[in-house]
C-alpha cells in the first residue's frame, strides 16, 4: 500500500474540500445556467429582430409607396418630359430613404431621373443611361410585377444599392434606397449597445449593418449555417456561429415584403458578460481563499506533523533505553491521549522487561549455585549466600538453620559485609543439621 | 519537505490558472487589404471573395498542419490615408502576409510602412511598373502593366486597324493608369499609331463624363482608350456610345470585371481588353473553382476573384512549406512556381510573377477570348 506523509495529506485535503463544491457549481453553471442565458438572449434577440424587421419594413414601405406613386401618377396622367422630372424631384425630396428615383424606358434607357442630392449636371448625364443589363430591370420587365433587387453595384450612385421597381405605363419606375441611411437607421435601433444588426438579402449578402462597416462591402455570409437555415425558412431561427473570428449567438427573422432577413446577434463574450464578471469575481475570491487555505493548511499540517515527529522521536529515545525525557504534551486532547497511551504501553513493557530480567537472573543464579563444585558444606553455603546477595542486589546476607522440631531459626553465619560494617566475626563453628532441619539463606538491602 | 510543499503549491496554482493558448493551435493569421466600398468595390470585393473562398476551403480541409487560417479583412476605401491606417492595423496584429491591395496607388501608399515591417504584401492585381524588380516586401501574382498595355496596343493596331487613340485615365490611381498609358503609348507608337489626346479625371461620386466624352470624340481619334475602374469605365462607355455608337473602345484590364458589362449595358458591346483570365477555359481546375465561387457568393468571380484566389493559394502553400525559421518571402521565392487556377505562377527573384495574357472582346454581354 502506498503511503504518504501526513503533512501532504493534511495540505491537500482542504484544497480538495474547497475545490470540489466549486467544481460542482461550475458544472451546474455550464450545463444549466449558460444554456438558460443563451435561451433568454435568443428570445430577446428575436423580439428585437421582429421590431427591427417591422421598422425596416415600414422604412421600406415608404420607399415602395413613393415608387408606386410615381409609377401610378405617370400611368394615370400620362406625364412626359418636364412634368415628370418635377414629379420625380418632388417625390425624392419628400423621402428620407430614397437616394434616387428614375423612370426607365422599355429599351432600358433612363428617361428621367431625380437624385436626392443636388447634382443637376449628373442628372443630365444619367438621362439616357443604358440599364438594359440591370438584373432588376430585366426581372421586372419580364414579369410585369413590382419587385426588390438584391444588393447591387449601382451605376447611378457608384456604390452598393438596393432598389425597388414598379412597372408603369411604358416605363419602369425604379427607386434606389440609400443604404447609408438604412445603416444609420439600424444604428439608431441598436442603440449603440453590443448588438450586431444586419439586413441580409436572399443570397446571404449583407445589405446594411448597424455600424455601416459591412454595408456596401457586399459581404456574403450565406456560408454561416444559421443564415443558411434562416434563408431557407420563413420561420425565425436561432443559433450560434462564428463571424470574423468571434463566437456569436444570433437570431434571424424574415422581412416578408422584401424577402430580406434581419439578423440580430451578440458576441458570446457580451452575452455572458454579467455572468462572466460575477464568475471572475467569485473565482478571484475562491483563489484568494484557496491560497489562504493552502498557506494555513501547510502551516497547521507542519505544526501537527511536528507534534507527531516529537512523539515518534521520544518513542525512539525510549526504545534506545533512555527513559530520562518527559513525554511530549500538547493542547490537543487526542494527541495527549495518544501520548498517555504510549507512555503506559512503554511503562508496562519496561516493567515486564525488568521482571523478565530478574527471573532470568534468578534462574541463572540457581543454576550457578546448583552447579557450584563445593568441597564442604560451608563453602557451598558461602557461595549460595554470595549468589543470593548478588541476585537480589543486597548489601548483606544471612544463613539460618531451621529446626523443624523446635520450629526455630538459628543464625548460622552472615556475609562479609556485616563483618566489615558491624565488626562482627563470622562463626567458624559448623554444626551439622540433623534430619528435619533445613538451611535458609536471606538477604537484605540495608545493613 | 519544504521544497516539496512549495512545488505542490505551485502545481495547485498552475492547475487553477485558466488554460492559455498553445501556439500550435493558434490560427494562422492572413490579412486582406482592398477597396471594398465605393466605385472600385467590385475589384476589391471579388478579390476578397477569392481569398475568403481559398481560406474557407483550406480550413474545411483541416487547415495547415492542423492550424486553422483566420482572415482579417480591411477596406482601404481607395483612399491612401485609409490604406495606410488599415495596413498599420494589420501590421500591428503581426500578420505575416497581407493579400492585397487591389490597386497600384494603394500599393504605393502602403509600401513604405510594409518595407519597414516584417509583413509581406502579396498583391493579386497591382500591376504598376514602379514596383518592378525591387528587393522589397512586395510580391504579386500578376504581370506588370507593360504586358497588358503592349498587348492591347498591338491588338488594336494590328487586328482592329486603330491608328489614333484618344485616352482618358483615372488620376486617383495614377501609379497604375499613367504607367499603363505610357506602356501603351510606347507599344502603339512603335507600331506606327499615335495618341492624339490624353484626358484625366478624378474618380468620384460627382464626376461627370459627358463633357470629356465630347472632347475625346472631338479629337477625331479612331479609338478611345479608357484606363479606369469598372463604374467609371461603364459611365464613360455609355457617354461615348450616346454620342458615337460605333466608336471603337479599348480599356485596361482594371475595368474588366463582371460588373462592367452590367453597368455599361449595351455600350459594353465591342469593347476590347487584355486579360489574364480565360473565361473560355474548360479545364476541371477552373470549372471547379467557378462552381465553388458561384455556390459560395452567387456571382461570377471575374479576374479579380480568380487573382485573389490564386494569391491566397500561394500564401497558404507558403505557410505550409516553409521551414522552421524561414521567412515567407524566402519560402515563396524558394519554391518559385505555384499552381494557380488557370496558370502556373512563376515568381522571379524580386517577387514579380508572369502570367499569360489574352485579348477579349465583349460580345452579347460576355467576355470572349479572341487572341
Short mmCIF file of N, CA and C in Angstrom, two decimals, chain A residues 298-434:
data_model
loop_
_atom_site.label_atom_id
_atom_site.label_comp_id
_atom_site.label_asym_id
_atom_site.label_seq_id
_atom_site.Cartn_x
_atom_site.Cartn_y
_atom_site.Cartn_z
N UNK A 298 -0.88 24.32 5.17
CA UNK A 298 0.54 23.93 5.22
C UNK A 298 1.12 24.22 6.60
N UNK A 299 0.79 25.42 7.12
CA UNK A 299 1.30 25.80 8.45
C UNK A 299 0.78 24.84 9.52
N UNK A 300 -0.54 24.60 9.49
CA UNK A 300 -1.13 23.73 10.51
C UNK A 300 -0.65 22.29 10.36
N UNK A 301 -0.53 21.86 9.09
CA UNK A 301 -0.07 20.49 8.85
C UNK A 301 1.35 20.30 9.38
N UNK A 302 2.17 21.31 9.15
CA UNK A 302 3.55 21.24 9.64
C UNK A 302 3.58 21.19 11.16
N UNK A 303 2.69 22.03 11.76
CA UNK A 303 2.67 22.09 13.22
C UNK A 303 2.21 20.75 13.80
N UNK A 304 1.15 20.22 13.21
CA UNK A 304 0.61 18.96 13.72
C UNK A 304 1.61 17.82 13.49
N UNK A 305 2.18 17.83 12.28
CA UNK A 305 3.15 16.78 11.97
C UNK A 305 4.36 16.86 12.88
N UNK A 306 4.73 18.09 13.28
CA UNK A 306 5.88 18.27 14.18
C UNK A 306 5.60 17.62 15.53
N UNK A 307 4.34 17.68 16.00
CA UNK A 307 3.99 17.04 17.27
C UNK A 307 4.15 15.52 17.17
N UNK A 308 3.70 14.99 16.04
CA UNK A 308 3.85 13.55 15.87
C UNK A 308 5.32 13.17 15.76
N UNK A 309 6.08 14.08 15.09
CA UNK A 309 7.53 13.83 14.98
C UNK A 309 8.16 13.77 16.37
N UNK A 310 7.73 14.72 17.24
CA UNK A 310 8.28 14.77 18.61
C UNK A 310 7.92 13.49 19.37
N UNK A 311 6.67 13.04 19.17
CA UNK A 311 6.22 11.82 19.83
C UNK A 311 7.04 10.61 19.35
N UNK A 312 7.21 10.58 18.00
CA UNK A 312 7.98 9.47 17.43
C UNK A 312 9.43 9.50 17.90
N UNK A 313 9.99 10.72 18.01
CA UNK A 313 11.37 10.87 18.47
C UNK A 313 11.53 10.38 19.90
N UNK A 314 10.53 10.77 20.75
CA UNK A 314 10.59 10.34 22.14
C UNK A 314 10.48 8.82 22.26
N UNK A 315 9.60 8.27 21.42
CA UNK A 315 9.44 6.80 21.44
C UNK A 315 10.74 6.12 21.04
N UNK A 316 11.42 6.71 20.03
CA UNK A 316 12.70 6.14 19.61
C UNK A 316 13.74 6.24 20.72
N UNK A 317 13.72 7.37 21.45
CA UNK A 317 14.66 7.57 22.57
C UNK A 317 14.45 6.48 23.63
N UNK A 318 13.17 6.24 23.93
CA UNK A 318 12.84 5.21 24.92
C UNK A 318 13.26 3.84 24.41
N UNK A 319 13.04 3.65 23.12
CA UNK A 319 13.43 2.35 22.56
C UNK A 319 14.93 2.13 22.70
N UNK A 320 15.67 3.23 22.66
CA UNK A 320 17.13 3.10 22.83
C UNK A 320 17.50 2.90 24.30
N UNK A 321 16.54 3.00 25.19
CA UNK A 321 16.78 2.75 26.61
C UNK A 321 16.89 3.99 27.46
N UNK A 322 16.75 5.15 26.80
CA UNK A 322 16.85 6.40 27.55
C UNK A 322 15.46 6.83 27.98
N UNK A 323 15.17 6.65 29.27
CA UNK A 323 13.84 6.98 29.77
C UNK A 323 13.85 8.28 30.55
N UNK A 324 14.87 9.07 30.30
CA UNK A 324 15.02 10.26 31.14
C UNK A 324 14.07 11.38 30.74
N UNK A 325 13.80 11.54 29.46
CA UNK A 325 12.99 12.68 28.99
C UNK A 325 11.52 12.53 29.32
N UNK A 326 10.80 13.69 29.27
CA UNK A 326 9.35 13.67 29.53
C UNK A 326 8.61 13.45 28.23
N UNK A 327 7.48 12.79 28.31
CA UNK A 327 6.65 12.58 27.12
C UNK A 327 6.12 13.94 26.66
N UNK A 328 6.13 14.19 25.31
CA UNK A 328 5.63 15.49 24.82
C UNK A 328 4.14 15.65 25.09
N UNK A 329 3.78 16.89 25.43
CA UNK A 329 2.37 17.20 25.71
C UNK A 329 1.89 18.24 24.72
N UNK A 330 0.58 18.33 24.57
CA UNK A 330 0.00 19.27 23.59
C UNK A 330 -1.32 19.77 24.12
N UNK A 331 -1.84 20.79 23.44
CA UNK A 331 -3.17 21.29 23.81
C UNK A 331 -4.27 20.46 23.15
N UNK A 332 -3.88 19.45 22.35
CA UNK A 332 -4.88 18.62 21.66
C UNK A 332 -5.14 17.38 22.51
N UNK A 333 -6.41 17.19 22.88
CA UNK A 333 -6.78 16.08 23.75
C UNK A 333 -6.35 14.74 23.16
N UNK A 334 -6.70 14.57 21.88
CA UNK A 334 -6.43 13.28 21.25
C UNK A 334 -4.93 12.99 21.24
N UNK A 335 -4.17 14.04 21.01
CA UNK A 335 -2.72 13.86 20.99
C UNK A 335 -2.22 13.46 22.37
N UNK A 336 -2.74 14.14 23.42
CA UNK A 336 -2.34 13.81 24.79
C UNK A 336 -2.75 12.39 25.16
N UNK A 337 -3.95 12.00 24.70
CA UNK A 337 -4.40 10.62 24.97
C UNK A 337 -3.46 9.62 24.32
N UNK A 338 -3.07 9.94 23.07
CA UNK A 338 -2.13 9.06 22.37
C UNK A 338 -0.80 9.01 23.10
N UNK A 339 -0.35 10.18 23.55
CA UNK A 339 0.92 10.26 24.28
C UNK A 339 0.83 9.45 25.57
N UNK A 340 -0.31 9.61 26.30
CA UNK A 340 -0.51 8.87 27.56
C UNK A 340 -0.54 7.37 27.32
N UNK A 341 -1.23 6.98 26.24
CA UNK A 341 -1.33 5.56 25.94
C UNK A 341 0.03 4.97 25.63
N UNK A 342 0.81 5.75 24.83
CA UNK A 342 2.16 5.28 24.50
C UNK A 342 3.01 5.17 25.76
N UNK A 343 2.83 6.16 26.68
CA UNK A 343 3.61 6.15 27.93
C UNK A 343 3.26 4.90 28.75
N UNK A 344 1.95 4.64 28.86
CA UNK A 344 1.51 3.47 29.62
C UNK A 344 2.07 2.19 29.01
N UNK A 345 2.00 2.18 27.69
CA UNK A 345 2.49 1.00 27.00
C UNK A 345 4.00 0.81 27.25
N UNK A 346 4.71 1.94 27.16
CA UNK A 346 6.17 1.87 27.37
C UNK A 346 6.50 1.42 28.80
N UNK A 347 5.75 1.97 29.80
CA UNK A 347 5.98 1.60 31.21
C UNK A 347 5.72 0.12 31.43
N UNK A 348 4.62 -0.32 30.86
CA UNK A 348 4.25 -1.72 31.02
C UNK A 348 5.33 -2.63 30.43
N UNK A 349 5.75 -2.24 29.27
CA UNK A 349 6.79 -3.03 28.62
C UNK A 349 8.07 -3.03 29.46
N UNK A 350 8.36 -1.85 30.04
CA UNK A 350 9.58 -1.73 30.83
C UNK A 350 9.52 -2.63 32.07
N UNK A 351 8.36 -2.59 32.71
CA UNK A 351 8.20 -3.42 33.91
C UNK A 351 8.30 -4.90 33.55
N UNK A 352 7.66 -5.23 32.49
CA UNK A 352 7.70 -6.64 32.06
C UNK A 352 9.14 -7.05 31.73
N UNK A 353 9.85 -6.11 31.16
CA UNK A 353 11.25 -6.39 30.83
C UNK A 353 12.06 -6.64 32.10
N UNK A 354 11.85 -5.81 33.14
CA UNK A 354 12.57 -5.95 34.41
C UNK A 354 12.26 -7.29 35.08
N UNK A 355 10.93 -7.58 35.08
CA UNK A 355 10.53 -8.84 35.70
C UNK A 355 11.20 -10.02 34.99
N UNK A 356 11.17 -9.90 33.68
CA UNK A 356 11.76 -10.98 32.90
C UNK A 356 13.24 -11.12 33.18
N UNK A 357 13.89 -9.94 33.26
CA UNK A 357 15.34 -9.96 33.51
C UNK A 357 15.65 -10.54 34.89
N UNK A 358 14.84 -10.17 35.88
CA UNK A 358 15.05 -10.66 37.26
C UNK A 358 14.84 -12.18 37.32
N UNK A 359 13.79 -12.59 36.62
CA UNK A 359 13.51 -14.01 36.60
C UNK A 359 14.65 -14.79 35.94
N UNK A 360 15.16 -14.17 34.89
CA UNK A 360 16.27 -14.80 34.16
C UNK A 360 17.50 -14.89 35.07
N UNK A 361 17.80 -13.77 35.79
CA UNK A 361 18.96 -13.75 36.69
C UNK A 361 18.83 -14.81 37.80
N UNK A 362 17.58 -14.89 38.30
CA UNK A 362 17.35 -15.84 39.39
C UNK A 362 17.61 -17.28 38.93
N UNK A 363 17.09 -17.53 37.73
CA UNK A 363 17.28 -18.85 37.16
C UNK A 363 18.78 -19.14 36.98
N UNK A 364 19.48 -18.10 36.44
CA UNK A 364 20.93 -18.26 36.23
C UNK A 364 21.67 -18.50 37.53
N UNK A 365 21.25 -17.78 38.62
CA UNK A 365 21.90 -17.94 39.93
C UNK A 365 21.66 -19.33 40.49
N UNK A 366 20.41 -19.76 40.39
CA UNK A 366 20.09 -21.10 40.89
C UNK A 366 20.92 -22.16 40.16
N UNK A 367 21.03 -21.84 38.85
CA UNK A 367 21.82 -22.76 38.06
C UNK A 367 23.28 -22.73 38.51
N UNK A 368 23.79 -21.53 38.77
CA UNK A 368 25.17 -21.39 39.24
C UNK A 368 25.37 -22.11 40.58
N UNK A 369 24.39 -21.87 41.47
CA UNK A 369 24.51 -22.48 42.80
C UNK A 369 24.53 -24.01 42.70
N UNK A 370 23.56 -24.47 41.85
CA UNK A 370 23.45 -25.93 41.77
C UNK A 370 24.68 -26.55 41.11
N UNK A 371 25.33 -25.75 40.25
CA UNK A 371 26.48 -26.28 39.52
C UNK A 371 27.81 -26.00 40.23
N UNK A 372 27.74 -25.35 41.43
CA UNK A 372 29.00 -24.94 42.10
C UNK A 372 29.73 -26.19 42.62
N UNK A 373 31.01 -26.33 42.27
CA UNK A 373 31.77 -27.52 42.73
C UNK A 373 32.29 -27.31 44.15
N UNK A 374 31.53 -27.66 45.13
CA UNK A 374 31.95 -27.40 46.54
C UNK A 374 32.62 -28.67 47.11
N UNK A 375 33.52 -28.37 48.12
CA UNK A 375 34.22 -29.49 48.77
C UNK A 375 33.66 -29.75 50.18
N UNK A 376 33.11 -28.64 50.71
CA UNK A 376 32.47 -28.83 52.02
C UNK A 376 31.19 -28.02 52.06
N UNK A 377 30.43 -28.27 53.05
CA UNK A 377 29.12 -27.63 53.17
C UNK A 377 29.23 -26.13 53.40
N UNK A 378 30.22 -25.71 54.16
CA UNK A 378 30.40 -24.28 54.45
C UNK A 378 30.71 -23.51 53.18
N UNK A 379 31.55 -24.10 52.39
CA UNK A 379 31.90 -23.43 51.11
C UNK A 379 30.68 -23.29 50.22
N UNK A 380 29.88 -24.34 50.20
CA UNK A 380 28.67 -24.29 49.38
C UNK A 380 27.72 -23.19 49.85
N UNK A 381 27.59 -23.13 51.24
CA UNK A 381 26.68 -22.12 51.79
C UNK A 381 27.21 -20.72 51.51
N UNK A 382 28.49 -20.53 51.60
CA UNK A 382 29.07 -19.20 51.30
C UNK A 382 28.78 -18.79 49.84
N UNK A 383 28.99 -19.78 48.99
CA UNK A 383 28.73 -19.48 47.57
C UNK A 383 27.27 -19.12 47.33
N UNK A 384 26.37 -19.91 47.97
CA UNK A 384 24.93 -19.64 47.83
C UNK A 384 24.59 -18.27 48.37
N UNK A 385 25.21 -17.93 49.53
CA UNK A 385 24.93 -16.62 50.13
C UNK A 385 25.38 -15.49 49.18
N UNK A 386 26.57 -15.64 48.63
CA UNK A 386 27.07 -14.59 47.71
C UNK A 386 26.16 -14.44 46.47
N UNK A 387 25.72 -15.57 45.94
CA UNK A 387 24.83 -15.53 44.76
C UNK A 387 23.53 -14.81 45.07
N UNK A 388 22.98 -15.14 46.26
CA UNK A 388 21.71 -14.51 46.66
C UNK A 388 21.89 -13.02 46.83
N UNK A 389 23.01 -12.65 47.48
CA UNK A 389 23.27 -11.20 47.67
C UNK A 389 23.39 -10.51 46.31
N UNK A 390 24.11 -11.14 45.39
CA UNK A 390 24.30 -10.53 44.07
C UNK A 390 22.98 -10.47 43.30
N UNK A 391 22.25 -11.63 43.37
CA UNK A 391 20.98 -11.72 42.64
C UNK A 391 19.98 -10.67 43.08
N UNK A 392 19.95 -10.49 44.40
CA UNK A 392 18.96 -9.55 44.94
C UNK A 392 19.54 -8.17 45.11
N UNK A 393 20.76 -7.98 44.59
CA UNK A 393 21.43 -6.68 44.71
C UNK A 393 21.36 -6.17 46.13
N UNK A 394 21.60 -7.13 47.11
CA UNK A 394 21.51 -6.77 48.53
C UNK A 394 22.87 -6.37 49.06
N UNK A 395 22.79 -5.74 50.21
CA UNK A 395 24.04 -5.31 50.87
C UNK A 395 24.61 -6.43 51.76
N UNK A 396 23.67 -7.13 52.39
CA UNK A 396 24.13 -8.17 53.32
C UNK A 396 23.30 -9.43 53.15
N UNK A 397 23.82 -10.56 53.65
CA UNK A 397 23.09 -11.80 53.58
C UNK A 397 23.35 -12.67 54.84
N UNK A 398 22.35 -13.50 55.15
CA UNK A 398 22.45 -14.36 56.35
C UNK A 398 22.11 -15.78 55.95
N UNK A 399 22.71 -16.69 56.77
CA UNK A 399 22.34 -18.10 56.62
C UNK A 399 21.76 -18.57 57.96
N UNK A 400 20.53 -19.07 57.82
CA UNK A 400 19.85 -19.56 59.03
C UNK A 400 19.71 -21.07 58.95
N UNK A 401 19.68 -21.61 60.16
CA UNK A 401 19.38 -23.03 60.30
C UNK A 401 18.00 -23.14 60.93
N UNK A 402 17.15 -23.88 60.31
CA UNK A 402 15.79 -24.02 60.80
C UNK A 402 15.58 -25.42 61.37
N UNK A 403 15.22 -25.37 62.59
CA UNK A 403 14.99 -26.65 63.26
C UNK A 403 13.50 -26.93 63.22
N UNK A 404 13.21 -28.00 62.54
CA UNK A 404 11.79 -28.30 62.36
C UNK A 404 11.14 -28.80 63.66
N UNK A 405 11.95 -29.35 64.48
CA UNK A 405 11.38 -29.86 65.74
C UNK A 405 11.02 -28.72 66.66
N UNK A 406 12.01 -27.76 66.73
CA UNK A 406 11.74 -26.64 67.64
C UNK A 406 11.02 -25.50 66.93
N UNK A 407 11.06 -25.65 65.66
CA UNK A 407 10.49 -24.62 64.81
C UNK A 407 11.13 -23.26 65.09
N UNK A 408 12.45 -23.30 65.08
CA UNK A 408 13.20 -22.06 65.32
C UNK A 408 14.27 -21.86 64.24
N UNK A 409 14.47 -20.56 63.89
CA UNK A 409 15.57 -20.20 63.02
C UNK A 409 16.77 -19.84 63.86
N UNK A 410 17.86 -20.41 63.53
CA UNK A 410 19.08 -20.12 64.28
C UNK A 410 20.09 -19.55 63.31
N UNK A 411 20.52 -18.32 63.63
CA UNK A 411 21.51 -17.67 62.77
C UNK A 411 22.80 -18.49 62.79
N UNK A 412 23.18 -18.81 61.57
CA UNK A 412 24.36 -19.64 61.49
C UNK A 412 25.59 -18.84 61.09
N UNK A 413 25.43 -18.08 60.04
CA UNK A 413 26.57 -17.27 59.58
C UNK A 413 26.03 -16.10 58.76
N UNK A 414 26.88 -15.17 58.36
CA UNK A 414 26.48 -13.98 57.59
C UNK A 414 27.56 -13.57 56.65
N UNK A 415 27.20 -12.65 55.80
CA UNK A 415 28.14 -12.28 54.73
C UNK A 415 29.23 -11.38 55.23
N UNK A 416 30.25 -11.20 54.37
CA UNK A 416 31.40 -10.40 54.75
C UNK A 416 31.04 -8.95 55.00
N UNK A 417 30.03 -8.44 54.35
CA UNK A 417 29.65 -7.03 54.52
C UNK A 417 29.28 -6.72 55.93
N UNK A 418 28.65 -7.65 56.63
CA UNK A 418 28.26 -7.42 58.02
C UNK A 418 29.49 -7.39 58.89
N UNK A 419 30.42 -8.23 58.53
CA UNK A 419 31.66 -8.25 59.32
C UNK A 419 32.31 -6.89 59.24
N UNK A 420 32.33 -6.34 57.99
CA UNK A 420 33.00 -5.04 57.84
C UNK A 420 32.21 -3.91 58.49
N UNK A 421 30.87 -3.97 58.34
CA UNK A 421 30.08 -2.84 58.84
C UNK A 421 29.87 -2.90 60.35
N UNK A 422 29.79 -4.08 60.89
CA UNK A 422 29.49 -4.14 62.33
C UNK A 422 30.65 -4.73 63.14
N UNK A 423 31.70 -5.01 62.51
CA UNK A 423 32.90 -5.57 63.17
C UNK A 423 32.57 -6.85 63.93
N UNK A 424 31.62 -7.56 63.31
CA UNK A 424 31.27 -8.82 63.97
C UNK A 424 31.93 -9.96 63.19
N UNK A 425 32.35 -10.94 63.91
CA UNK A 425 33.06 -12.03 63.26
C UNK A 425 32.11 -13.14 62.91
N UNK A 426 32.45 -13.68 61.84
CA UNK A 426 31.63 -14.79 61.38
C UNK A 426 31.96 -16.04 62.19
N UNK A 427 30.83 -16.82 62.54
CA UNK A 427 31.06 -18.05 63.28
C UNK A 427 31.82 -19.04 62.42
N UNK A 428 32.74 -19.66 63.02
CA UNK A 428 33.52 -20.66 62.29
C UNK A 428 33.11 -22.07 62.66
N UNK A 429 32.18 -22.15 63.68
CA UNK A 429 31.75 -23.47 64.14
C UNK A 429 30.55 -23.91 63.33
N UNK A 430 30.68 -25.06 62.77
CA UNK A 430 29.59 -25.59 61.95
C UNK A 430 28.99 -26.80 62.64
N UNK A 431 27.70 -26.76 62.82
CA UNK A 431 27.02 -27.91 63.38
C UNK A 431 26.17 -28.53 62.26
N UNK A 432 26.40 -29.78 62.12
CA UNK A 432 25.66 -30.41 61.01
C UNK A 432 24.19 -30.57 61.36
N UNK A 433 23.31 -30.11 60.61
CA UNK A 433 21.88 -30.25 60.91
C UNK A 433 21.45 -31.72 60.74
N UNK A 434 20.64 -32.06 61.65
CA UNK A 434 20.13 -33.43 61.57
C UNK A 434 18.91 -33.52 60.69
#
